[in-house]
């Protein structure tokens, strides 16, 4: 791989917004190398094969096993990138997320926060040394907003929304902490999109309720990573433009 390529790591990228974001980067320019990471190598390989079969890719894509709830998996992923890409990472998109189906509230909270909040925090801590080697490092957290004027403000899933509120504050903290070495950090609200967060039944409901295609969310995410939305700080960068309050 050329040392001039921009190396992009996307977590939870075997489906939904993560998958479409891999496609968006790889189709946009030959300057990108996208690391499609997935908790399941089997699902990740299926996603990679599908992307490569489209024959629209200008950039390159590789597969990496990464479970954001497993410290050993995170460390192995870091070691792989250090060995394969000269120890440098340019863009890290924290996309992996779940909506837990646990009926017990405490179990639901633990599972949800483990993936949606604790995982990204540990991933960032682990990959900061690699990001520091980039000339233009960027971190994006896929989140949501608590703005009462937001169209989908009253959507359900209490624990999911709680975990994303915590993720927003993690983004604020990292904006401040990483400013000294030039890292651009933001949280991103991709809107109510068609994803696999709640399984096939939930996907069908989202389509019925008019959820946007995840390709739209991915396209705007690409623009964020390209630096086109750097002026949008102090809130959550919104898929429909501008920023929203936390």
Short mmCIF file of C-alpha atoms in Angstrom, two decimals:
data_model
loop_
_atom_site.label_atom_id
_atom_site.label_comp_id
_atom_site.label_asym_id
_atom_site.label_seq_id
_atom_site.Cartn_x
_atom_site.Cartn_y
_atom_site.Cartn_z
CA UNK A 1 0.00 0.00 0.00
CA UNK A 2 1.24 3.48 -0.86
CA UNK A 3 2.46 5.50 2.11
CA UNK A 4 0.51 8.45 0.69
CA UNK A 5 -2.90 6.85 1.26
CA UNK A 6 -5.18 8.13 4.00
CA UNK A 7 -5.81 5.21 6.36
CA UNK A 8 -9.39 5.05 7.66
CA UNK A 9 -10.59 2.65 10.38
CA UNK A 10 -14.36 2.13 10.75
CA UNK A 11 -15.69 0.04 13.62
CA UNK A 12 -18.81 -2.09 13.24
CA UNK A 13 -18.53 -1.79 9.47
CA UNK A 14 -20.03 -5.04 8.21
CA UNK A 15 -23.53 -3.52 7.81
CA UNK A 16 -25.60 -0.35 7.95
CA UNK A 17 -23.94 3.05 8.15
CA UNK A 18 -20.51 1.51 8.73
CA UNK A 19 -20.74 -0.59 5.58
CA UNK A 20 -21.99 2.30 3.46
CA UNK A 21 -19.27 4.56 4.86
CA UNK A 22 -16.63 2.05 3.76
CA UNK A 23 -18.13 2.21 0.29
CA UNK A 24 -18.30 6.01 0.33
CA UNK A 25 -14.61 6.38 1.14
CA UNK A 26 -13.42 3.71 -1.28
CA UNK A 27 -15.56 5.08 -4.09
CA UNK A 28 -14.56 8.71 -3.46
CA UNK A 29 -10.85 8.53 -4.22
CA UNK A 30 -7.88 6.25 -4.75
CA UNK A 31 -6.16 8.11 -1.91
CA UNK A 32 -8.09 6.14 0.73
CA UNK A 33 -7.36 2.81 2.28
CA UNK A 34 -10.35 1.72 4.36
CA UNK A 35 -10.07 -0.82 7.17
CA UNK A 36 -13.44 -2.52 7.47
CA UNK A 37 -13.53 -3.81 11.03
CA UNK A 38 -16.08 -6.28 12.28
CA UNK A 39 -16.61 -8.27 15.47
CA UNK A 40 -17.34 -11.31 13.29
CA UNK A 41 -14.76 -12.18 10.66
CA UNK A 42 -17.37 -14.20 8.77
CA UNK A 43 -19.75 -11.24 8.51
CA UNK A 44 -16.85 -8.91 7.77
CA UNK A 45 -15.62 -11.10 4.91
CA UNK A 46 -19.12 -11.23 3.44
CA UNK A 47 -19.30 -7.43 3.57
CA UNK A 48 -15.85 -7.07 2.02
CA UNK A 49 -16.71 -9.47 -0.80
CA UNK A 50 -19.90 -7.52 -1.50
CA UNK A 51 -18.05 -4.22 -1.69
CA UNK A 52 -15.37 -5.60 -4.00
CA UNK A 53 -17.99 -7.13 -6.29
CA UNK A 54 -19.48 -3.72 -7.02
CA UNK A 55 -16.52 -2.72 -9.21
CA UNK A 56 -16.93 0.94 -8.23
CA UNK A 57 -14.03 1.17 -5.81
CA UNK A 58 -11.18 3.56 -6.46
CA UNK A 59 -9.55 3.18 -3.08
CA UNK A 60 -8.58 -0.04 -1.34
CA UNK A 61 -10.27 -1.95 1.50
CA UNK A 62 -9.03 -4.56 3.95
CA UNK A 63 -10.71 -6.56 6.70
CA UNK A 64 -9.84 -6.50 10.40
CA UNK A 65 -11.40 -8.37 13.32
CA UNK A 66 -12.24 -5.89 16.07
CA UNK A 67 -14.62 -6.31 18.98
CA UNK A 68 -14.85 -2.99 20.83
CA UNK A 69 -15.89 -4.80 24.04
CA UNK A 70 -12.76 -7.00 24.05
CA UNK A 71 -9.48 -5.43 25.15
CA UNK A 72 -7.38 -8.19 23.61
CA UNK A 73 -9.16 -7.75 20.28
CA UNK A 74 -8.55 -3.99 20.38
CA UNK A 75 -4.86 -4.48 21.13
CA UNK A 76 -4.47 -7.03 18.34
CA UNK A 77 -6.11 -4.58 15.93
CA UNK A 78 -3.68 -1.88 16.94
CA UNK A 79 -0.73 -4.22 16.45
CA UNK A 80 -2.01 -5.16 13.01
CA UNK A 81 -2.27 -1.54 11.91
CA UNK A 82 1.17 -0.78 13.32
CA UNK A 83 2.66 -3.62 11.30
CA UNK A 84 0.69 -3.16 8.08
CA UNK A 85 0.37 0.61 7.80
CA UNK A 86 3.55 2.01 9.25
CA UNK A 87 2.05 2.65 12.66
CA UNK A 88 -0.16 5.47 11.36
CA UNK A 89 -3.92 5.95 11.45
CA UNK A 90 -5.50 9.05 9.90
CA UNK A 91 -9.25 8.70 10.50
CA UNK A 92 -11.04 6.70 13.18
CA UNK A 93 -14.82 6.42 12.94
CA UNK A 94 -16.45 4.99 16.05
CA UNK A 95 -19.51 3.46 14.44
CA UNK A 96 -20.01 0.16 16.32
CA UNK A 97 -23.17 0.25 18.41
CA UNK A 98 -26.07 -1.84 19.67
CA UNK A 99 -29.62 -1.56 20.92
CA UNK A 100 -29.80 -4.26 23.57
CA UNK A 101 -32.72 -6.68 23.73
CA UNK A 102 -32.04 -7.58 27.37
CA UNK A 103 -35.29 -7.34 29.37
CA UNK A 104 -33.54 -6.76 32.69
CA UNK A 105 -32.73 -3.06 32.97
CA UNK A 106 -29.35 -3.47 34.65
CA UNK A 107 -28.23 -6.14 32.20
CA UNK A 108 -29.45 -3.94 29.34
CA UNK A 109 -27.52 -0.94 30.66
CA UNK A 110 -24.33 -2.93 31.06
CA UNK A 111 -24.50 -4.44 27.59
CA UNK A 112 -25.41 -1.14 25.95
CA UNK A 113 -22.77 0.98 27.64
CA UNK A 114 -20.12 -1.71 27.13
CA UNK A 115 -20.46 -1.38 23.36
CA UNK A 116 -21.68 2.17 22.82
CA UNK A 117 -19.63 4.08 25.39
CA UNK A 118 -16.92 2.07 27.12
CA UNK A 119 -15.79 0.47 23.86
CA UNK A 120 -15.15 3.72 21.99
CA UNK A 121 -13.34 5.18 25.01
CA UNK A 122 -10.94 2.22 25.13
CA UNK A 123 -10.53 2.14 21.35
CA UNK A 124 -9.52 5.80 21.31
CA UNK A 125 -7.09 5.40 24.21
CA UNK A 126 -5.48 2.48 22.39
CA UNK A 127 -5.21 4.14 18.99
CA UNK A 128 -4.16 7.66 20.03
CA UNK A 129 -0.42 6.88 19.49
CA UNK A 130 -1.20 5.90 15.89
CA UNK A 131 -3.38 8.95 15.29
CA UNK A 132 -0.60 11.18 16.58
CA UNK A 133 1.55 10.02 13.67
CA UNK A 134 -0.96 11.39 11.16
CA UNK A 135 -0.58 14.83 9.59
CA UNK A 136 -4.36 15.33 9.71
CA UNK A 137 -5.88 13.06 12.37
CA UNK A 138 -9.66 12.88 12.78
CA UNK A 139 -12.04 11.10 15.12
CA UNK A 140 -15.79 10.85 14.57
CA UNK A 141 -18.29 9.43 17.05
CA UNK A 142 -21.58 8.20 15.61
CA UNK A 143 -24.08 9.48 18.15
CA UNK A 144 -27.39 11.33 18.45
CA UNK A 145 -28.65 14.57 19.93
CA UNK A 146 -30.91 15.50 22.84
CA UNK A 147 -32.42 18.50 21.09
CA UNK A 148 -36.20 18.64 21.88
CA UNK A 149 -36.81 20.24 18.49
CA UNK A 150 -35.30 17.24 16.72
CA UNK A 151 -37.87 15.33 14.68
CA UNK A 152 -37.08 11.99 16.30
CA UNK A 153 -36.53 13.31 19.83
CA UNK A 154 -39.26 11.06 21.26
CA UNK A 155 -37.96 7.82 19.77
CA UNK A 156 -37.73 4.97 22.33
CA UNK A 157 -34.72 2.94 23.55
CA UNK A 158 -33.84 4.58 26.86
CA UNK A 159 -30.51 2.85 27.48
CA UNK A 160 -29.31 3.45 23.93
CA UNK A 161 -30.01 7.16 24.27
CA UNK A 162 -28.32 7.26 27.67
CA UNK A 163 -25.20 5.65 26.24
CA UNK A 164 -25.07 8.14 23.37
CA UNK A 165 -25.46 11.08 25.76
CA UNK A 166 -22.36 9.83 27.58
CA UNK A 167 -20.60 9.38 24.23
CA UNK A 168 -21.33 13.02 23.37
CA UNK A 169 -19.53 14.16 26.51
CA UNK A 170 -16.62 11.88 25.67
CA UNK A 171 -16.44 13.66 22.33
CA UNK A 172 -16.41 17.06 24.06
CA UNK A 173 -13.61 15.92 26.35
CA UNK A 174 -11.54 14.62 23.44
CA UNK A 175 -12.11 17.80 21.43
CA UNK A 176 -10.37 19.66 24.24
CA UNK A 177 -7.74 17.07 25.14
CA UNK A 178 -6.58 16.35 21.59
CA UNK A 179 -6.58 19.91 20.27
CA UNK A 180 -2.93 20.37 21.26
CA UNK A 181 -1.74 17.83 18.68
CA UNK A 182 -4.13 18.87 15.92
CA UNK A 183 -6.72 16.11 16.06
CA UNK A 184 -10.19 17.08 14.84
CA UNK A 185 -12.93 15.43 16.92
CA UNK A 186 -16.68 15.56 16.54
CA UNK A 187 -19.89 13.71 17.33
CA UNK A 188 -22.21 13.07 14.41
CA UNK A 189 -25.96 12.59 14.29
CA UNK A 190 -26.66 10.41 11.22
CA UNK A 191 -30.41 10.84 11.53
CA UNK A 192 -33.09 8.18 11.64
CA UNK A 193 -31.59 5.79 9.11
CA UNK A 194 -32.23 2.27 7.87
CA UNK A 195 -29.80 0.06 9.83
CA UNK A 196 -29.65 -3.38 11.44
CA UNK A 197 -29.59 -2.07 15.01
CA UNK A 198 -32.87 -3.77 15.85
CA UNK A 199 -32.68 -6.71 13.43
CA UNK A 200 -34.62 -7.40 10.27
CA UNK A 201 -37.99 -6.63 11.88
CA UNK A 202 -36.71 -3.29 13.10
CA UNK A 203 -35.23 -2.58 9.68
CA UNK A 204 -38.63 -3.11 8.08
CA UNK A 205 -40.25 -0.79 10.62
CA UNK A 206 -37.66 1.90 9.90
CA UNK A 207 -38.32 1.69 6.18
CA UNK A 208 -42.08 1.85 6.79
CA UNK A 209 -41.64 4.91 9.01
CA UNK A 210 -39.66 6.78 6.37
CA UNK A 211 -36.13 6.36 7.68
CA UNK A 212 -33.49 7.70 5.35
CA UNK A 213 -31.18 5.31 3.46
CA UNK A 214 -27.96 4.74 5.39
CA UNK A 215 -26.09 5.78 2.25
CA UNK A 216 -27.19 9.38 2.93
CA UNK A 217 -25.75 9.24 6.44
CA UNK A 218 -22.52 7.76 5.06
CA UNK A 219 -22.15 10.45 2.40
CA UNK A 220 -22.29 13.24 4.98
CA UNK A 221 -19.90 11.33 7.23
CA UNK A 222 -17.38 11.26 4.39
CA UNK A 223 -17.63 15.05 4.14
CA UNK A 224 -16.92 15.36 7.86
CA UNK A 225 -13.81 13.21 7.53
CA UNK A 226 -12.71 15.27 4.52
CA UNK A 227 -12.72 18.39 6.69
CA UNK A 228 -15.69 20.05 4.99
CA UNK A 229 -17.53 20.51 8.31
CA UNK A 230 -14.64 21.63 10.50
CA UNK A 231 -16.46 24.86 11.31
CA UNK A 232 -19.28 22.95 12.98
CA UNK A 233 -18.11 22.65 16.56
CA UNK A 234 -19.75 23.17 19.93
CA UNK A 235 -22.52 20.70 19.25
CA UNK A 236 -23.35 17.62 17.24
CA UNK A 237 -22.75 17.76 13.50
CA UNK A 238 -26.12 16.90 11.95
CA UNK A 239 -26.80 14.94 8.78
CA UNK A 240 -29.22 17.66 7.65
CA UNK A 241 -26.59 20.36 8.06
CA UNK A 242 -25.25 22.57 10.82
CA UNK A 243 -25.09 21.53 14.46
CA UNK A 244 -27.57 20.56 17.13
CA UNK A 245 -27.37 21.14 20.89
CA UNK A 246 -26.16 18.26 23.02
#
